[in-house]
PDB file of C-alpha atoms in Angstrom:
ATOM      1  CA  MET N   1      56.183  27.742  73.786  1.00 50.00           C
ATOM      2  CA  LYS N   2      52.910  27.073  72.350  1.00 49.00           C
ATOM      3  CA  LYS N   3      52.464  24.604  69.577  1.00 49.00           C
ATOM      4  CA  GLU N   4      50.874  25.816  66.274  1.00 52.00           C
ATOM      5  CA  ARG N   5      47.920  23.922  65.365  1.00 54.00           C
ATOM      6  CA  VAL N   6      48.074  22.071  61.998  1.00 52.00           C
ATOM      7  CA  LYS N   7      45.325  22.959  59.785  1.00 53.00           C
ATOM      8  CA  LYS N   8      43.986  20.000  57.681  1.00 51.00           C
ATOM      9  CA  LYS N   9      44.124  20.327  54.010  1.00 53.00           C
ATOM     10  CA  PHE N  10      40.783  20.940  52.745  1.00 51.00           C
ATOM     11  CA  TYR N  11      40.544  17.576  50.698  1.00 52.00           C
ATOM     12  CA  LYS N  12      40.811  15.814  53.915  1.00 55.00           C
ATOM     13  CA  LYS N  13      37.830  17.412  55.467  1.00 59.00           C
ATOM     14  CA  TRP N  14      34.515  15.544  55.532  1.00 61.00           C
ATOM     15  CA  TRP N  15      32.444  18.380  54.034  1.00 61.00           C
ATOM     16  CA  PHE N  16      34.752  18.368  50.865  1.00 61.00           C
ATOM     17  CA  TRP N  17      33.861  14.537  50.302  1.00 64.00           C
ATOM     18  CA  LEU N  18      30.258  15.182  51.087  1.00 68.00           C
ATOM     19  CA  ILE N  19      29.908  17.860  48.505  1.00 72.00           C
ATOM     20  CA  ILE N  20      31.777  15.842  46.050  1.00 70.00           C
ATOM     21  CA  ILE N  21      29.154  12.725  46.671  1.00 74.00           C
ATOM     22  CA  VAL N  22      26.277  15.299  46.308  1.00 70.00           C
ATOM     23  CA  ILE N  23      27.743  16.600  42.857  1.00 75.00           C
ATOM     24  CA  PHE N  24      28.297  12.915  41.779  1.00 68.00           C
ATOM     25  CA  ILE N  25      24.743  11.855  42.506  1.00 73.00           C
ATOM     26  CA  SER N  26      23.419  14.782  40.899  1.00 70.00           C
ATOM     27  CA  ALA N  27      25.201  14.254  37.639  1.00 66.00           C
ATOM     28  CA  LEU N  28      24.077  10.755  37.740  1.00 66.00           C
ATOM     29  CA  ALA N  29      20.276  11.807  38.051  1.00 63.00           C
ATOM     30  CA  GLY N  30      20.821  14.303  35.325  1.00 61.00           C
ATOM     31  CA  GLY N  31      22.268  11.985  32.929  1.00 58.00           C
ATOM     32  CA  GLY N  32      19.674   9.530  33.513  1.00 57.00           C
ATOM     33  CA  LYS N  33      17.155  12.121  32.728  1.00 55.00           C
ATOM     34  CA  ASN N  34      18.990  12.940  29.472  1.00 57.00           C
ATOM     35  CA  ASN N  35      18.947   9.134  28.623  1.00 56.00           C
ATOM     36  CA  ASN N  36      15.285   8.920  29.353  1.00 57.00           C
ATOM     37  CA  ASN N  37      14.363  11.923  27.186  1.00 59.00           C
ATOM     38  CA  ASP N  38      16.583  10.496  24.287  1.00 61.00           C
ATOM     39  CA  ASN N  39      14.781   7.321  24.611  1.00 61.00           C
ATOM     40  CA  SER N  40      11.429   8.976  24.628  1.00 62.00           C
ATOM     41  CA  LYS N  41      12.193  11.267  21.980  1.00 61.00           C
ATOM     42  CA  GLN N  42      13.472   7.964  19.788  1.00 66.00           C
ATOM     43  CA  ALA N  43       9.974   6.134  20.913  1.00 59.00           C
ATOM     44  CA  ILE N  44       7.970   9.216  19.484  1.00 66.00           C
ATOM     45  CA  SER N  45      10.049   9.083  16.364  1.00 61.00           C
ATOM     46  CA  ASP N  46       9.468   5.384  15.875  1.00 64.00           C
ATOM     47  CA  ASN N  47       5.666   5.559  16.662  1.00 62.00           C
ATOM     48  CA  ALA N  48       5.522   8.435  14.251  1.00 57.00           C
ATOM     49  CA  ASN N  49       7.265   6.507  11.275  1.00 63.00           C
ATOM     50  CA  SER N  50       5.096   3.416  12.090  1.00 61.00           C
ATOM     51  CA  ASP N  51       2.024   5.681  12.035  1.00 61.00           C
ATOM     52  CA  ASN N  52       2.936   6.986   8.765  1.00 62.00           C
ATOM     53  CA  ASN N  53       3.751   3.477   7.173  1.00 62.00           C
ATOM     54  CA  SER N  54       0.431   2.455   8.508  1.00 62.00           C
ATOM     55  CA  LYS N  55      -1.251   5.529   6.691  1.00 59.00           C
ATOM     56  CA  GLU N  56       0.590   4.619   3.710  1.00 63.00           C
ATOM     57  CA  GLU N  57      -0.449   0.901   3.782  1.00 55.00           C
ATOM     58  CA  VAL N  58      -4.232   2.138   4.275  1.00 51.00           C
ATOM     59  CA  LYS N  59      -4.037   4.417   1.259  1.00 55.00           C
ATOM     60  CA  GLN N  60      -2.759   1.905  -0.838  1.00 55.00           C
ATOM     61  CA  GLU N  61      -5.480  -0.473   0.213  1.00 53.00           C
ATOM     62  CA  GLU N  62      -8.085   2.007  -0.252  1.00 52.00           C
ATOM     63  CA  LYS N  63      -6.823   2.567  -3.838  1.00 55.00           C
ATOM     64  CA  LYS N  64      -6.646  -0.867  -4.352  1.00 55.00           C
ATOM     65  CA  ASP N  65     -10.256  -1.066  -3.229  1.00 68.00           C
ATOM     66  CA  GLU N  66     -11.271   1.682  -5.425  1.00 74.00           C
ATOM     67  CA  ASN N  67     -10.116  -0.267  -8.511  1.00 85.00           C
ATOM     68  CA  LYS N  68     -11.616  -3.555  -7.492  1.00 95.00           C
ATOM     69  CA  ILE N  69     -15.114  -4.791  -8.731  1.00 97.00           C
ATOM     70  CA  LYS N  70     -16.439  -6.991  -6.273  1.00 96.00           C
ATOM     71  CA  ALA N  71     -18.609 -10.275  -6.908  1.00 96.00           C
ATOM     72  CA  GLY N  72     -22.168  -9.597  -8.273  1.00 97.00           C
ATOM     73  CA  THR N  73     -23.983  -9.191 -11.561  1.00 98.00           C
ATOM     74  CA  TYR N  74     -23.332  -6.148 -13.796  1.00 98.00           C
ATOM     75  CA  LYS N  75     -24.924  -4.567 -16.745  1.00 98.00           C
ATOM     76  CA  VAL N  76     -21.887  -3.672 -19.212  1.00 98.00           C
ATOM     77  CA  GLY N  77     -22.343  -0.127 -20.319  1.00 98.00           C
ATOM     78  CA  THR N  78     -24.528   0.662 -17.437  1.00 97.00           C
ATOM     79  CA  ASP N  79     -22.775  -0.504 -14.197  1.00 97.00           C
ATOM     80  CA  ILE N  80     -19.263  -1.023 -16.041  1.00 97.00           C
ATOM     81  CA  PRO N  81     -17.774   0.096 -19.215  1.00 97.00           C
ATOM     82  CA  ALA N  82     -17.259  -2.310 -21.836  1.00 98.00           C
ATOM     83  CA  GLY N  83     -13.714  -3.631 -22.444  1.00 97.00           C
ATOM     84  CA  GLU N  84     -11.089  -6.342 -21.363  1.00 98.00           C
ATOM     85  CA  TYR N  85     -10.978  -7.123 -17.570  1.00 98.00           C
ATOM     86  CA  MET N  86      -8.898  -9.430 -15.347  1.00 98.00           C
ATOM     87  CA  VAL N  87     -10.980 -11.656 -12.849  1.00 98.00           C
ATOM     88  CA  ILE N  88      -9.081 -12.957  -9.772  1.00 98.00           C
ATOM     89  CA  SER N  89     -10.623 -15.829  -7.918  1.00 97.00           C
ATOM     90  CA  LYS N  90     -10.379 -15.584  -4.028  1.00 94.00           C
ATOM     91  CA  SER N  91     -12.045 -19.048  -3.427  1.00 94.00           C
ATOM     92  CA  LEU N  92     -14.026 -21.386  -5.851  1.00 94.00           C
ATOM     93  CA  GLY N  93     -14.790 -18.729  -8.322  1.00 96.00           C
ATOM     94  CA  TYR N  94     -17.441 -18.566 -11.220  1.00 98.00           C
ATOM     95  CA  ILE N  95     -18.020 -16.231 -14.047  1.00 98.00           C
ATOM     96  CA  GLU N  96     -20.839 -15.977 -16.599  1.00 98.00           C
ATOM     97  CA  CYS N  97     -21.594 -13.446 -19.379  1.00 98.00           C
ATOM     98  CA  ALA N  98     -25.067 -13.444 -20.843  1.00 98.00           C
ATOM     99  CA  SER N  99     -26.872 -11.689 -23.735  1.00 98.00           C
ATOM    100  CA  ASP N 100     -29.623 -10.624 -21.366  1.00 97.00           C
ATOM    101  CA  SER N 101     -31.233 -10.994 -17.889  1.00 97.00           C
ATOM    102  CA  THR N 102     -33.398 -14.051 -18.778  1.00 96.00           C
ATOM    103  CA  GLY N 103     -31.284 -16.663 -16.882  1.00 95.00           C
ATOM    104  CA  THR N 104     -31.744 -19.195 -19.611  1.00 97.00           C
ATOM    105  CA  LEU N 105     -29.214 -21.361 -21.030  1.00 96.00           C
ATOM    106  CA  GLU N 106     -29.534 -19.904 -24.469  1.00 97.00           C
ATOM    107  CA  SER N 107     -28.537 -16.446 -23.180  1.00 97.00           C
ATOM    108  CA  ILE N 108     -25.243 -17.507 -21.851  1.00 98.00           C
ATOM    109  CA  VAL N 109     -22.253 -16.150 -24.032  1.00 98.00           C
ATOM    110  CA  PHE N 110     -19.666 -18.106 -22.022  1.00 98.00           C
ATOM    111  CA  ASN N 111     -19.014 -19.198 -18.534  1.00 97.00           C
ATOM    112  CA  ASP N 112     -16.254 -20.884 -16.509  1.00 97.00           C
ATOM    113  CA  ASN N 113     -15.099 -22.255 -13.113  1.00 96.00           C
ATOM    114  CA  LEU N 114     -11.979 -20.840 -11.480  1.00 96.00           C
ATOM    115  CA  SER N 115     -10.011 -22.524  -8.899  1.00 94.00           C
ATOM    116  CA  LYS N 116      -8.983 -20.598  -5.782  1.00 93.00           C
ATOM    117  CA  GLY N 117      -6.095 -18.152  -6.721  1.00 93.00           C
ATOM    118  CA  SER N 118      -6.397 -18.553 -10.465  1.00 96.00           C
ATOM    119  CA  ASN N 119      -7.428 -15.978 -12.836  1.00 97.00           C
ATOM    120  CA  SER N 120      -9.161 -15.214 -16.108  1.00 98.00           C
ATOM    121  CA  TYR N 121      -9.189 -12.526 -18.830  1.00 98.00           C
ATOM    122  CA  VAL N 122     -12.593 -11.354 -20.157  1.00 98.00           C
ATOM    123  CA  THR N 123     -13.807  -9.197 -22.895  1.00 98.00           C
ATOM    124  CA  LEU N 124     -17.155  -7.589 -22.242  1.00 98.00           C
ATOM    125  CA  ASN N 125     -19.432  -5.686 -24.791  1.00 98.00           C
ATOM    126  CA  ASP N 126     -22.214  -3.212 -24.418  1.00 98.00           C
ATOM    127  CA  GLY N 127     -25.556  -4.708 -23.334  1.00 98.00           C
ATOM    128  CA  GLU N 128     -24.139  -7.889 -22.001  1.00 98.00           C
ATOM    129  CA  TYR N 129     -24.728  -8.981 -18.465  1.00 98.00           C
ATOM    130  CA  PHE N 130     -21.661 -10.351 -16.363  1.00 98.00           C
ATOM    131  CA  LYS N 131     -21.885 -12.343 -13.483  1.00 98.00           C
ATOM    132  CA  MET N 132     -19.270 -13.195 -10.921  1.00 97.00           C
ATOM    133  CA  THR N 133     -18.907 -15.193  -7.676  1.00 98.00           C
ATOM    134  CA  GLY N 134     -15.934 -16.048  -5.336  1.00 97.00           C
ATOM    135  CA  ALA N 135     -13.792 -13.660  -7.267  1.00 97.00           C
ATOM    136  CA  GLU N 136     -13.031  -9.738  -7.932  1.00 98.00           C
ATOM    137  CA  MET N 137     -12.306  -8.135 -11.131  1.00 98.00           C
ATOM    138  CA  TYR N 138     -10.020  -5.173 -12.361  1.00 98.00           C
ATOM    139  CA  SER N 139      -9.643  -3.273 -15.411  1.00 97.00           C
ATOM    140  CA  ILE N 140      -6.744  -4.171 -17.401  1.00 95.00           C
ATOM    141  CA  ASP N 141      -4.940  -0.637 -16.617  1.00 94.00           C
ATOM    142  CA  SER N 142      -5.406  -1.233 -12.767  1.00 95.00           C
ATOM    143  CA  ALA N 143      -4.867  -5.079 -12.565  1.00 96.00           C
ATOM    144  CA  PRO N 144      -2.186  -6.492 -10.119  1.00 96.00           C
ATOM    145  CA  SER N 145       0.520  -8.422 -11.848  1.00 96.00           C
ATOM    146  CA  ILE N 146       0.006 -12.132 -12.018  1.00 96.00           C
ATOM    147  CA  VAL N 147       3.539 -13.030 -13.103  1.00 96.00           C
ATOM    148  CA  PRO N 148       4.740 -15.681 -10.611  1.00 94.00           C
ATOM    149  CA  GLU N 149       7.816 -14.569  -8.565  1.00 92.00           C
ATOM    150  CA  ASP N 150       9.293 -18.237  -8.541  1.00 91.00           C
ATOM    151  CA  GLY N 151       8.506 -18.354 -12.598  1.00 91.00           C
ATOM    152  CA  LEU N 152       6.259 -21.400 -12.125  1.00 94.00           C
ATOM    153  CA  TYR N 153       2.901 -20.991 -13.869  1.00 96.00           C
ATOM    154  CA  LYS N 154      -0.025 -22.542 -12.572  1.00 94.00           C
ATOM    155  CA  ASP N 155      -3.858 -22.541 -13.113  1.00 95.00           C
ATOM    156  CA  GLY N 156      -4.789 -19.534 -14.783  1.00 97.00           C
ATOM    157  CA  MET N 157      -5.146 -17.557 -18.097  1.00 98.00           C
ATOM    158  CA  TYR N 158      -1.982 -15.768 -19.022  1.00 98.00           C
ATOM    159  CA  LYS N 159      -1.474 -13.184 -21.987  1.00 98.00           C
ATOM    160  CA  VAL N 160       1.380 -13.830 -24.125  1.00 98.00           C
ATOM    161  CA  GLY N 161       4.047 -10.908 -24.103  1.00 97.00           C
ATOM    162  CA  THR N 162       2.557  -9.437 -20.716  1.00 96.00           C
ATOM    163  CA  ASP N 163       2.194 -12.177 -18.276  1.00 97.00           C
ATOM    164  CA  ILE N 164       4.634 -14.726 -19.841  1.00 97.00           C
ATOM    165  CA  PRO N 165       6.954 -14.295 -22.709  1.00 97.00           C
ATOM    166  CA  ALA N 166       6.491 -16.011 -26.284  1.00 97.00           C
ATOM    167  CA  GLY N 167       8.348 -19.062 -26.927  1.00 96.00           C
ATOM    168  CA  GLU N 168       8.473 -22.799 -26.499  1.00 96.00           C
ATOM    169  CA  TYR N 169       7.440 -24.288 -23.055  1.00 96.00           C
ATOM    170  CA  LYS N 170       7.335 -27.791 -21.552  1.00 96.00           C
ATOM    171  CA  ILE N 171       3.829 -28.391 -20.147  1.00 95.00           C
ATOM    172  CA  ILE N 172       4.320 -30.591 -16.855  1.00 94.00           C
ATOM    173  CA  LEU N 173       1.295 -32.705 -15.826  1.00 94.00           C
ATOM    174  CA  ASP N 174       0.333 -32.071 -12.146  1.00 85.00           C
ATOM    175  CA  SER N 175       0.717 -35.558 -10.707  1.00 70.00           C
ATOM    176  CA  SER N 176      -2.383 -34.996  -8.150  1.00 77.00           C
ATOM    177  CA  SER N 177      -4.837 -34.259 -10.871  1.00 73.00           C
ATOM    178  CA  GLY N 178      -3.745 -36.861 -13.404  1.00 83.00           C
ATOM    179  CA  LEU N 179      -5.520 -34.995 -16.170  1.00 92.00           C
ATOM    180  CA  GLY N 180      -4.640 -31.435 -17.262  1.00 95.00           C
ATOM    181  CA  TYR N 181      -5.906 -28.934 -19.792  1.00 96.00           C
ATOM    182  CA  TYR N 182      -4.358 -26.253 -22.059  1.00 97.00           C
ATOM    183  CA  GLU N 183      -5.727 -23.826 -24.409  1.00 98.00           C
ATOM    184  CA  VAL N 184      -4.485 -21.170 -26.606  1.00 98.00           C
ATOM    185  CA  SER N 185      -6.734 -18.369 -27.849  1.00 98.00           C
ATOM    186  CA  ALA N 186      -6.550 -15.248 -30.242  1.00 98.00           C
ATOM    187  CA  ASP N 187      -8.342 -13.241 -27.767  1.00 98.00           C
ATOM    188  CA  SER N 188     -10.103 -13.074 -24.428  1.00 98.00           C
ATOM    189  CA  SER N 189     -13.798 -13.481 -25.645  1.00 97.00           C
ATOM    190  CA  HIS N 190     -14.044 -17.115 -24.547  1.00 97.00           C
ATOM    191  CA  GLN N 191     -15.574 -17.992 -28.015  1.00 97.00           C
ATOM    192  CA  LEU N 192     -15.076 -21.181 -29.675  1.00 96.00           C
ATOM    193  CA  THR N 193     -14.161 -19.270 -32.683  1.00 97.00           C
ATOM    194  CA  SER N 194     -11.265 -17.854 -30.870  1.00 98.00           C
ATOM    195  CA  ILE N 195      -9.498 -21.016 -29.993  1.00 98.00           C
ATOM    196  CA  ILE N 196      -6.243 -21.601 -31.850  1.00 98.00           C
ATOM    197  CA  THR N 197      -5.319 -24.950 -30.050  1.00 98.00           C
ATOM    198  CA  ASN N 198      -6.331 -26.896 -27.212  1.00 98.00           C
ATOM    199  CA  GLU N 199      -5.716 -30.401 -25.497  1.00 96.00           C
ATOM    200  CA  ASN N 200      -6.551 -32.556 -22.501  1.00 96.00           C
ATOM    201  CA  VAL N 201      -3.161 -33.223 -21.119  1.00 95.00           C
ATOM    202  CA  GLN N 202      -2.413 -36.667 -19.878  1.00 94.00           C
ATOM    203  CA  ALA N 203       1.408 -36.642 -20.109  1.00 93.00           C
ATOM    204  CA  ASP N 204       4.082 -34.085 -20.124  1.00 94.00           C
ATOM    205  CA  THR N 205       4.180 -32.333 -23.545  1.00 95.00           C
ATOM    206  CA  TYR N 206       5.665 -29.041 -25.480  1.00 96.00           C
ATOM    207  CA  LEU N 207       3.803 -25.932 -26.651  1.00 96.00           C
ATOM    208  CA  THR N 208       4.922 -23.025 -28.517  1.00 97.00           C
ATOM    209  CA  ILE N 209       3.169 -19.529 -27.919  1.00 98.00           C
ATOM    210  CA  GLN N 210       3.042 -16.330 -29.835  1.00 98.00           C
ATOM    211  CA  GLU N 211       2.975 -12.677 -28.738  1.00 97.00           C
ATOM    212  CA  GLY N 212      -0.643 -11.486 -28.305  1.00 97.00           C
ATOM    213  CA  GLN N 213      -2.245 -14.885 -27.621  1.00 98.00           C
ATOM    214  CA  TYR N 214      -3.958 -16.067 -24.478  1.00 98.00           C
ATOM    215  CA  LEU N 215      -2.825 -19.076 -22.635  1.00 98.00           C
ATOM    216  CA  LYS N 216      -4.966 -20.915 -20.409  1.00 98.00           C
ATOM    217  CA  ILE N 217      -3.857 -23.828 -18.184  1.00 97.00           C
ATOM    218  CA  SER N 218      -5.630 -26.400 -15.624  1.00 95.00           C
ATOM    219  CA  GLY N 219      -4.194 -29.149 -13.898  1.00 94.00           C
ATOM    220  CA  VAL N 220      -0.633 -28.476 -15.270  1.00 95.00           C
ATOM    221  CA  LYS N 221       2.331 -26.164 -14.567  1.00 94.00           C
ATOM    222  CA  ILE N 222       4.908 -24.413 -16.796  1.00 94.00           C
ATOM    223  CA  GLN N 223       8.416 -23.321 -15.646  1.00 82.00           C
ATOM    224  CA  LYS N 224       9.473 -20.207 -16.995  1.00 72.00           C
TER     225      LYS N 224
END
């Protein structure tokens, strides 16, 4: 009597497991490609966003440069319009307004030295000549904000009601300088006749300022 050959079940045969291994490896390879594709797409998206942000920053800088008046000498009414401007010092700055281009002391309408990072308002009239070194200038409607983020006002000129609220303030002498100065004016013409009050500061003091006035400080600090 012949013995019947017992057939092996298909999942016990070597070729079955070979097929399973091949399928498994293919699946891993396919998943890796998908991951790589996803990572590539994400990288492209990130690069695109970065490029867009960079372009936006460049546009903002270009717009800012368009509004900026660089250091130099300008004839008011010819090179720049008459009006009020803000000057921001980038280093040790100097500003000078003259009635003509003779360069004589008699022609100077006003002048001032600006410490690094400080600012000043100026009002210029047709026919005058305005000289500026170590600084840049903006028309009032395009000028950047000079309100300090920490509320501590340092060397500069501030318009009351715009840059600093009206009210009473304590003026704190900067111990490193030993001598400070404050000046309150009715306008930004820098004329003696526009000065309301001024003082050389040798110790802490108090000052009340009103809407529309201009406050100039040097060597002192004011806490908002």
